[in-house]
Amino acid sequence: MNGRGLGRSVKVFGTVQGLRAARAAWRRRRTDAWGLPARGAERARVPGAVVGAEPLPGGGVVRFARSQLRVRVAAGGSVFWGWDGAEPEPSYALAGRLPEVDPRAGLEPDKDGGWRVVSERVTVAVSRHGAVEIRTPGGVVLRRDLPPRWWEPVAGGPARWLQRSEVAADARFFGLGGRASGPRLRDGTYRLWNTDPRGAFGPGDDPLYITMPVQLVVADAGTHLAFVDNSWEGRVTLREGEEGAGSGHDRPGTCEVRVAGGPLRGWVLVGPPARVLRGWTALTGAPALPPSWALGAQHARWGLGSEREVRRVVAGYRERGLPLSAVHLDIDHYDGHRVFTVDRARFPDLPGLAKELRAEGVRLVSIVDPAVKAEPGSAVYDSGSAAGAFVRDARGREVRGEVWPGECVYPDFTDPEVREWWGGLYEERLAQGFSGVWHDMNEPVSFAPFGDMTLPRSARHVLEGHGGDHREAHNVYGLAMARAAYEGLRRLRPQERPFLFSRSGWAGMQRYGGTWSGDVATGWPGLRASLSLVLGLGLCGVPYSGPDVGGFDGSPSPELYLRWFQLGAYLPLFRTHAAIDAGRREPWEFGPQVLGHAKAAMLERERLRPYFVTLAQLARLTGAPYVRPLWWGAPEDRALRDCEDTFLLGDALLVAPVLARGTDRRAVRLPRGRWYDTVTGEAYEGPGQVLLDAPLSRIPVLARAGAVIPVRGEDGGTELEVWAPAAGRSGGGLVVEDSGDVSAVAELERYASRLVGGRVAVERVAAGGVVKAERPVRVRGLDTV
């Protein structure tokens, strides 16, 4: 949700809420005018010339005339760099202990008065004026950071800084959080400030709810991830390079990062994409494992409104044979939109409803907003005020904003004691029978007729004890809220895995759950943006996400709804959702033809549920996203790097959604190897491009030759669907069951496939050798070998 409808009212000040929002915005500006001192005169700084160095385990400190640089190489090859005394911790992005340093890496003199750190997987070279090069073991430069620049207020205060970098001329940029214009990021400037875009968004809107200073850079020479560990507001300007023709010189790609304060520090990880994401997960934490039911179809609508309507929707799914795992209740189930309450008139027995639906295999999921109505006498407000839990301004007064309940206050989730208090409040949600939560409006939002809809930048935060203001806390607010909820749910129900996804977040948010698109615009551009967001977030370490199927704000045509539905069936979070005035989103509302085709997509999703469970377990173990760009296994293939309308689901499946109106055939770019159309069984050889049928009834989905895919059999058990390997080649796959035990260690089953005498042999690869596969096996594609 957002302030879309409110924004229209505010323009003419036609509502009481609109007037209050305007007053809150004026109050915010006045608070900042008092609480943020003018920067005044500034002093520019650069590192200067090198004056010495101090070797340390895994790297060392290089000292310059006006600054110093700390370089630290971990055993896995990840590189930390920090200027002006910046260390890796404290950090909201990192999880647990820092990786051990590489004991074989050390600082040593380099040519031209510079220094270098050489390790097995990466070399870091520091020039005598402070440029830093990240090189492959073979000496190829992947990234060159030029000497940074600082601007320090003469009267004191946070320094703003600029870091320019160069990459290969052929490099492509990905990441930076959730970007609707991706997944490949074109030339332009991208803001680092989590933002409610004031309405439904499309590919041209930036920034959105989740911004991260995380870039994945893919070039012929190799792949690397660059992370600037700084939560302050910033801007990233990207410019792709250009290769010189004939004897002409290459123009390198460039990246310019400007940040308004905070430390100048970061990490770089190099290697194939799978290794880079594994290293990133080791740094920032393993993705939270969703319960298996959260990998099924889910239904939401702002405006379900009553127990009777929820029962009607669930009955509609059951009567039509449509699988359904969860129903999400939006803010209209609250009493006056107040968080942690229930409208007893419309939901007289919510726990009873939850119990009834759970017996049918359907869970209830509750929305939770961070804003608390400033209402003395209400339990949440009174307990929070007594605990000093709410964000305050520089004068010590509670910061107030305007959100759905009216005038609200905001918990300071950067305070550990506040996180513990807030986490305890979820006991009420569990008592109501909810099995999961989704966080909304947590950028955080305060409605305003102009400017950012957020808190005053001068608002004070605890920030884990070191103190600071909203300029530093804003981007991590949603992340800290997710942590509060996740840790609270773990304390309250230690025997269950929490299910949580959040509209806003920052690097490391995957430790607590996933995310969704937010208010994506209904329309074909919004459909394309949905895929961009999922792909980009996966490359930033957030594997579980998905869009509002059908778009949030309008009424999709039957064709658009169906194509969106078919895409959503192959994304991790498969959820319909819409605004209160956007109409119903049940599949039967779009006519019998759409219903039939949507049912086929839902049943295929259910058939693939064991594969999604396996991908979820692998994401937790390795950091690999469920949904991967086509170049995932072949980043050196330039044609694949430029392909943005097709994706890999794990290693086994290639999905080519229909993203344009009136399409019944579409071109599909294939990676190397043989690929089978999963419907017709026809085989195609890659690399190259093929033209495939895409009738309204389905989108093209292809399986990799040799793939072993766990699927649900007719008896409900897991069986192996095996696609015949090409002659002279082998294949394989993994199966991971979900025991449901929160403490159980995932058991990987490895399978290999090969052609033997014209038949496909499938064997389980175990520690003691190769044994016969015990699961039922279904071979496909053998007649085309």
Coordinates of N, CA, C and O in Angstrom, one line a residue, residues 354-473:
A354 N -8.8 -19.0 11.6 CA -7.4 -19.5 11.3 C -7.4 -21.0 11.5 O -6.8 -21.7 10.7
K355 N -8.0 -21.5 12.6 CA -7.9 -22.9 12.8 C -8.7 -23.7 11.8 O -8.3 -24.7 11.3
E356 N -9.8 -23.1 11.4 CA -10.7 -23.8 10.3 C -9.9 -23.8 9.0 O -9.9 -24.9 8.3
L357 N -9.3 -22.7 8.6 CA -8.6 -22.7 7.3 C -7.3 -23.6 7.4 O -7.0 -24.3 6.4
R358 N -6.7 -23.6 8.5 CA -5.4 -24.5 8.6 C -5.8 -25.9 8.4 O -5.0 -26.7 7.9
A359 N -7.0 -26.3 8.9 CA -7.4 -27.7 8.7 C -7.6 -28.0 7.3 O -7.5 -29.2 6.9
E360 N -7.8 -27.0 6.5 CA -7.9 -27.2 5.0 C -6.6 -27.0 4.3 O -6.6 -27.0 3.0
G361 N -5.5 -26.7 5.0 CA -4.2 -26.5 4.4 C -4.0 -25.1 4.0 O -3.0 -24.9 3.2
V362 N -4.7 -24.1 4.6 CA -4.5 -22.7 4.2 C -4.2 -22.0 5.5 O -4.8 -22.0 6.5
R363 N -3.0 -21.2 5.4 CA -2.6 -20.4 6.5 C -3.0 -19.0 6.3 O -3.3 -18.5 5.2
L364 N -3.1 -18.3 7.5 CA -3.4 -16.8 7.4 C -2.1 -16.1 7.7 O -1.3 -16.5 8.5
V365 N -1.9 -15.0 6.9 CA -0.7 -14.2 7.0 C -1.2 -12.7 7.3 O -2.1 -12.3 6.6
S366 N -0.5 -12.1 8.3 CA -1.0 -10.7 8.7 C 0.0 -9.6 8.2 O 1.2 -9.8 8.3
I367 N -0.5 -8.5 7.7 CA 0.3 -7.4 7.5 C 0.6 -6.7 8.9 O -0.2 -6.8 9.8
V368 N 1.8 -6.1 8.9 CA 2.2 -5.4 10.1 C 3.0 -4.1 9.6 O 4.0 -4.2 8.9
D369 N 2.5 -3.0 10.0 CA 3.1 -1.7 9.7 C 3.9 -1.2 11.0 O 3.5 -1.5 12.1
P370 N 5.0 -0.5 10.8 CA 5.7 0.0 12.0 C 5.0 1.2 12.7 O 5.3 1.4 13.9
A371 N 4.2 1.9 12.1 CA 3.7 3.2 12.7 C 2.6 2.8 13.7 O 1.7 2.0 13.5
V372 N 2.8 3.4 14.9 CA 1.9 3.1 16.0 C 1.0 4.4 16.3 O 1.6 5.5 16.4
K373 N -0.3 4.3 16.3 CA -1.1 5.4 16.5 C -0.8 6.1 17.9 O -0.7 5.4 18.9
A374 N -0.5 7.4 17.8 CA -0.2 8.1 19.0 C -1.5 8.4 19.8 O -2.1 9.4 19.8
E375 N -1.8 7.4 20.6 CA -3.1 7.4 21.2 C -3.0 6.9 22.7 O -3.0 5.7 23.0
P376 N -2.8 7.8 23.6 CA -2.7 7.4 25.0 C -3.9 6.6 25.4 O -5.1 6.9 25.1
G377 N -3.7 5.5 26.1 CA -4.7 4.6 26.5 C -4.7 3.3 25.7 O -5.3 2.3 26.2
S378 N -4.0 3.3 24.6 CA -3.9 2.1 23.8 C -2.7 1.3 24.3 O -1.6 1.9 24.7
A379 N -2.8 0.0 24.3 CA -1.7 -0.8 24.9 C -0.4 -0.7 24.3 O 0.6 -0.5 24.9
V380 N -0.3 -0.7 22.9 CA 1.0 -0.6 22.2 C 1.6 0.7 22.5 O 2.8 0.8 22.8
Y381 N 0.9 1.8 22.3 CA 1.4 3.1 22.5 C 1.9 3.3 23.9 O 3.0 3.8 24.2
D382 N 1.1 3.0 24.9 CA 1.4 3.2 26.3 C 2.7 2.4 26.7 O 3.6 2.9 27.4
S383 N 2.8 1.1 26.3 CA 3.9 0.3 26.6 C 5.2 0.8 25.9 O 6.3 0.9 26.5
G384 N 5.0 1.3 24.7 CA 6.2 1.8 24.0 C 6.7 3.1 24.5 O 7.9 3.4 24.7
S385 N 5.7 4.0 24.9 CA 6.1 5.3 25.5 C 6.8 5.0 26.9 O 7.8 5.7 27.2
A386 N 6.3 4.1 27.7 CA 6.9 3.8 29.0 C 8.3 3.3 28.8 O 9.2 3.5 29.6
A387 N 8.6 2.6 27.7 CA 9.9 2.0 27.4 C 10.8 2.9 26.7 O 12.0 2.6 26.4
G388 N 10.3 4.1 26.3 CA 11.1 5.0 25.5 C 11.4 4.5 24.2 O 12.6 4.7 23.7
A389 N 10.5 3.8 23.6 CA 10.8 3.0 22.4 C 10.7 3.8 21.1 O 11.1 3.3 20.0
F390 N 10.1 5.0 21.1 CA 9.8 5.7 19.8 C 10.9 6.7 19.5 O 11.6 7.3 20.3
V391 N 11.0 6.9 18.2 CA 12.0 7.8 17.6 C 11.7 9.2 18.1 O 10.6 9.6 18.1
R392 N 12.8 9.9 18.5 CA 12.6 11.3 19.0 C 13.4 12.3 18.2 O 14.3 11.9 17.4
D393 N 13.1 13.5 18.3 CA 13.8 14.5 17.6 C 15.0 15.0 18.4 O 15.2 14.5 19.5
A394 N 15.7 16.0 17.9 CA 16.9 16.5 18.6 C 16.6 17.2 19.9 O 17.5 17.3 20.8
R395 N 15.3 17.5 20.2 CA 14.9 18.2 21.4 C 14.4 17.1 22.4 O 13.9 17.5 23.5
G396 N 14.4 15.9 22.0 CA 13.9 14.8 22.9 C 12.4 14.5 22.8 O 11.8 13.8 23.6
R397 N 11.7 15.1 21.8 CA 10.2 14.9 21.7 C 10.0 13.8 20.7 O 10.7 13.6 19.7
E398 N 8.9 13.0 20.9 CA 8.5 12.0 20.0 C 8.3 12.5 18.6 O 7.6 13.6 18.4
V399 N 8.9 11.9 17.6 CA 8.6 12.3 16.2 C 7.3 11.7 15.8 O 7.0 10.5 16.0
R400 N 6.5 12.6 15.2 CA 5.1 12.1 14.8 C 5.0 12.3 13.3 O 5.4 13.3 12.7
G401 N 4.3 11.4 12.7 CA 4.0 11.4 11.3 C 2.5 11.0 11.0 O 1.8 10.6 11.9
E402 N 2.1 11.1 9.8 CA 0.8 10.7 9.4 C 0.8 9.4 8.6 O 1.4 9.4 7.5
V403 N 0.1 8.4 9.1 CA 0.0 7.1 8.3 C -1.5 6.7 8.4 O -2.3 7.5 8.9
W404 N -1.8 5.5 8.0 CA -3.2 5.1 8.0 C -4.0 5.3 9.3 O -5.2 5.7 9.2
P405 N -3.4 5.0 10.4 CA -4.3 5.2 11.7 C -4.5 6.6 12.0 O -5.3 6.9 12.9
G406 N -3.7 7.6 11.4 CA -3.8 9.0 11.8 C -2.4 9.4 12.3 O -1.4 9.0 11.7
E407 N -2.3 10.2 13.3 CA -1.0 10.7 13.8 C -0.3 9.5 14.5 O -0.9 8.9 15.4
C408 N 0.9 9.2 14.1 CA 1.6 8.0 14.6 C 3.0 8.4 15.1 O 3.6 9.4 14.7
V409 N 3.5 7.4 15.8 CA 4.9 7.5 16.3 C 5.6 6.2 15.7 O 4.9 5.3 15.2
Y410 N 6.9 6.2 15.8 CA 7.7 5.1 15.1 C 8.7 4.5 16.1 O 9.5 5.2 16.7
P411 N 8.7 3.2 16.3 CA 9.7 2.5 17.1 C 11.1 2.7 16.5 O 11.2 2.7 15.3
D412 N 12.0 2.8 17.4 CA 13.4 2.9 17.0 C 14.0 1.5 16.9 O 14.6 1.0 17.9
F413 N 13.9 0.8 15.8 CA 14.4 -0.5 15.7 C 15.9 -0.7 15.7 O 16.5 -1.8 15.8
T414 N 16.7 0.5 15.7 CA 18.1 0.4 15.8 C 18.5 0.3 17.3 O 19.7 0.3 17.6
D415 N 17.6 0.2 18.2 CA 17.8 0.0 19.6 C 17.5 -1.5 20.0 O 16.4 -1.9 19.8
P416 N 18.5 -2.2 20.5 CA 18.2 -3.6 20.8 C 17.1 -3.8 21.8 O 16.3 -4.8 21.6
E417 N 16.9 -3.0 22.7 CA 15.8 -3.1 23.7 C 14.5 -2.9 23.1 O 13.5 -3.6 23.4
V418 N 14.4 -2.0 22.1 CA 13.2 -1.7 21.4 C 12.9 -2.9 20.5 O 11.7 -3.4 20.4
R419 N 13.9 -3.5 19.9 CA 13.6 -4.7 19.0 C 13.0 -5.8 19.9 O 12.1 -6.6 19.5
E420 N 13.6 -6.0 21.1 CA 13.0 -7.1 22.0 C 11.6 -6.8 22.4 O 10.7 -7.7 22.4
W421 N 11.3 -5.5 22.7 CA 9.9 -5.1 23.0 C 9.0 -5.4 21.8 O 7.9 -6.0 22.0
W422 N 9.4 -4.9 20.7 CA 8.5 -5.1 19.5 C 8.3 -6.5 19.1 O 7.2 -7.0 18.8
G423 N 9.4 -7.3 19.2 CA 9.3 -8.7 18.9 C 8.3 -9.4 19.8 O 7.6 -10.4 19.4
G424 N 8.2 -9.0 21.0 CA 7.2 -9.6 22.0 C 5.8 -9.3 21.6 O 4.9 -10.1 21.9
L425 N 5.5 -8.2 20.8 CA 4.2 -7.9 20.5 C 3.6 -8.9 19.5 O 2.3 -8.9 19.3
Y426 N 4.4 -9.6 18.8 CA 3.9 -10.6 17.8 C 3.2 -11.8 18.5 O 2.6 -12.6 17.8
E427 N 3.3 -11.9 19.8 CA 2.5 -12.9 20.5 C 1.0 -12.7 20.2 O 0.3 -13.7 20.1
E428 N 0.6 -11.5 20.1 CA -0.8 -11.2 19.8 C -1.2 -11.7 18.4 O -2.2 -12.3 18.2
R429 N -0.3 -11.6 17.4 CA -0.6 -12.1 16.1 C -0.6 -13.6 16.1 O -1.5 -14.2 15.4
L430 N 0.3 -14.3 16.8 CA 0.2 -15.7 16.9 C -1.0 -16.2 17.6 O -1.6 -17.2 17.2
A431 N -1.4 -15.5 18.6 CA -2.7 -15.8 19.3 C -3.9 -15.7 18.4 O -4.9 -16.5 18.6
Q432 N -3.8 -14.8 17.5 CA -4.9 -14.7 16.5 C -4.9 -15.8 15.5 O -5.8 -15.9 14.6
G433 N -3.9 -16.6 15.5 CA -3.8 -17.7 14.5 C -3.0 -17.5 13.3 O -3.0 -18.4 12.4
F434 N -2.3 -16.4 13.2 CA -1.5 -16.1 12.0 C -0.3 -17.0 12.0 O 0.4 -17.2 13.0
S435 N 0.1 -17.4 10.8 CA 1.3 -18.3 10.6 C 2.4 -17.5 10.0 O 3.5 -18.1 9.8
G436 N 2.2 -16.2 9.6 CA 3.3 -15.4 9.1 C 2.9 -14.0 9.0 O 1.8 -13.6 9.3
V437 N 3.9 -13.1 8.7 CA 3.7 -11.7 8.7 C 4.3 -11.1 7.5 O 5.4 -11.6 7.0
W438 N 3.8 -10.0 7.0 CA 4.4 -9.2 5.9 C 4.5 -7.7 6.4 O 3.5 -7.2 6.9
H439 N 5.7 -7.2 6.3 CA 5.9 -5.8 6.8 C 5.7 -4.8 5.6 O 6.3 -5.0 4.6
D440 N 4.9 -3.8 5.9 CA 4.6 -2.8 4.9 C 4.9 -1.4 5.4 O 5.1 -1.3 6.7
M441 N 5.0 -0.4 4.6 CA 5.2 1.0 5.0 C 6.4 1.2 5.9 O 6.5 2.2 6.6
N442 N 7.4 0.3 5.7 CA 8.6 0.4 6.7 C 9.8 1.0 6.1 O 10.9 0.6 6.5
E443 N 9.7 2.0 5.2 CA 10.8 2.7 4.7 C 11.5 3.6 5.8 O 12.7 3.8 5.7
P444 N 10.8 4.2 6.7 CA 9.4 4.2 7.0 C 8.7 5.3 6.3 O 9.3 6.3 5.8
V445 N 7.3 5.2 6.2 CA 6.5 6.2 5.5 C 5.8 7.2 6.5 O 5.3 6.7 7.5
S446 N 5.8 8.4 6.2 CA 4.9 9.4 6.8 C 4.4 10.2 5.6 O 5.1 10.8 4.9
F447 N 3.1 10.2 5.5 CA 2.4 10.8 4.3 C 2.8 12.3 4.3 O 2.8 13.0 5.3
A448 N 3.0 12.8 3.1 CA 3.3 14.2 2.8 C 2.9 14.6 1.5 O 3.0 13.8 0.5
P449 N 2.4 15.8 1.3 CA 2.0 16.3 -0.1 C 3.2 16.6 -1.0 O 3.0 16.9 -2.1
F450 N 4.4 16.7 -0.4 CA 5.6 17.0 -1.2 C 6.8 16.4 -0.5 O 6.8 16.1 0.7
G451 N 7.9 16.3 -1.2 CA 9.1 15.7 -0.7 C 9.0 14.3 -0.4 O 8.0 13.6 -0.6
D452 N 10.1 13.7 0.2 CA 10.1 12.3 0.6 C 9.0 12.1 1.7 O 8.9 12.9 2.7
M453 N 8.3 10.9 1.6 CA 7.4 10.6 2.6 C 8.1 9.8 3.7 O 8.0 8.5 3.8
T454 N 8.8 10.4 4.6 CA 9.6 9.7 5.6 C 9.8 10.6 6.8 O 9.2 11.7 6.9
L455 N 10.6 10.2 7.7 CA 10.8 10.9 9.0 C 11.8 12.1 8.8 O 12.5 12.1 7.8
P456 N 11.8 13.0 9.7 CA 12.8 14.1 9.6 C 14.2 13.5 9.6 O 14.5 12.5 10.3
R457 N 15.1 14.0 8.8 CA 16.4 13.5 8.7 C 17.2 13.8 10.0 O 18.2 13.1 10.3
S458 N 16.7 14.7 10.8 CA 17.4 15.0 12.1 C 16.9 14.1 13.2 O 17.4 14.2 14.4
A459 N 15.9 13.3 13.0 CA 15.4 12.4 14.0 C 16.5 11.5 14.6 O 17.4 11.0 13.9
R460 N 16.5 11.3 15.9 CA 17.6 10.7 16.6 C 17.3 9.2 16.7 O 16.1 8.7 16.9
H461 N 18.4 8.4 16.5 CA 18.3 6.9 16.6 C 19.4 6.4 17.5 O 20.5 7.0 17.6
V462 N 19.2 5.3 18.2 CA 20.2 4.7 19.0 C 21.4 4.1 18.2 O 22.5 4.2 18.6
L463 N 21.0 3.5 17.1 CA 22.1 2.9 16.2 C 23.0 2.0 17.0 O 24.3 2.2 16.9
E464 N 22.5 1.0 17.7 CA 23.2 0.0 18.4 C 24.1 0.6 19.5 O 25.1 0.0 19.9
G465 N 23.8 1.9 19.9 CA 24.6 2.4 21.0 C 25.5 3.6 20.7 O 25.8 4.4 21.5
H466 N 25.8 3.7 19.4 CA 26.8 4.8 19.0 C 26.0 6.1 18.7 O 26.6 7.2 18.7
G467 N 24.7 6.0 18.5 CA 23.9 7.2 18.3 C 24.1 7.9 16.9 O 25.1 7.8 16.3
G468 N 23.0 8.5 16.5 CA 23.1 9.2 15.2 C 21.7 9.6 14.8 O 20.8 9.6 15.6
D469 N 21.6 10.0 13.5 CA 20.3 10.5 13.1 C 19.7 9.7 11.9 O 20.3 8.7 11.5
H470 N 18.6 10.2 11.4 CA 17.8 9.4 10.4 C 18.6 9.3 9.1 O 18.3 8.4 8.3
R471 N 19.5 10.2 8.9 CA 20.3 10.1 7.6 C 21.1 8.8 7.6 O 21.2 8.2 6.5
E472 N 21.5 8.3 8.7 CA 22.2 7.0 8.8 C 21.3 5.8 9.0 O 21.5 4.7 8.5
A473 N 20.2 6.1 9.7 CA 19.3 5.0 10.1 C 18.2 4.6 9.1 O 17.7 3.5 9.1

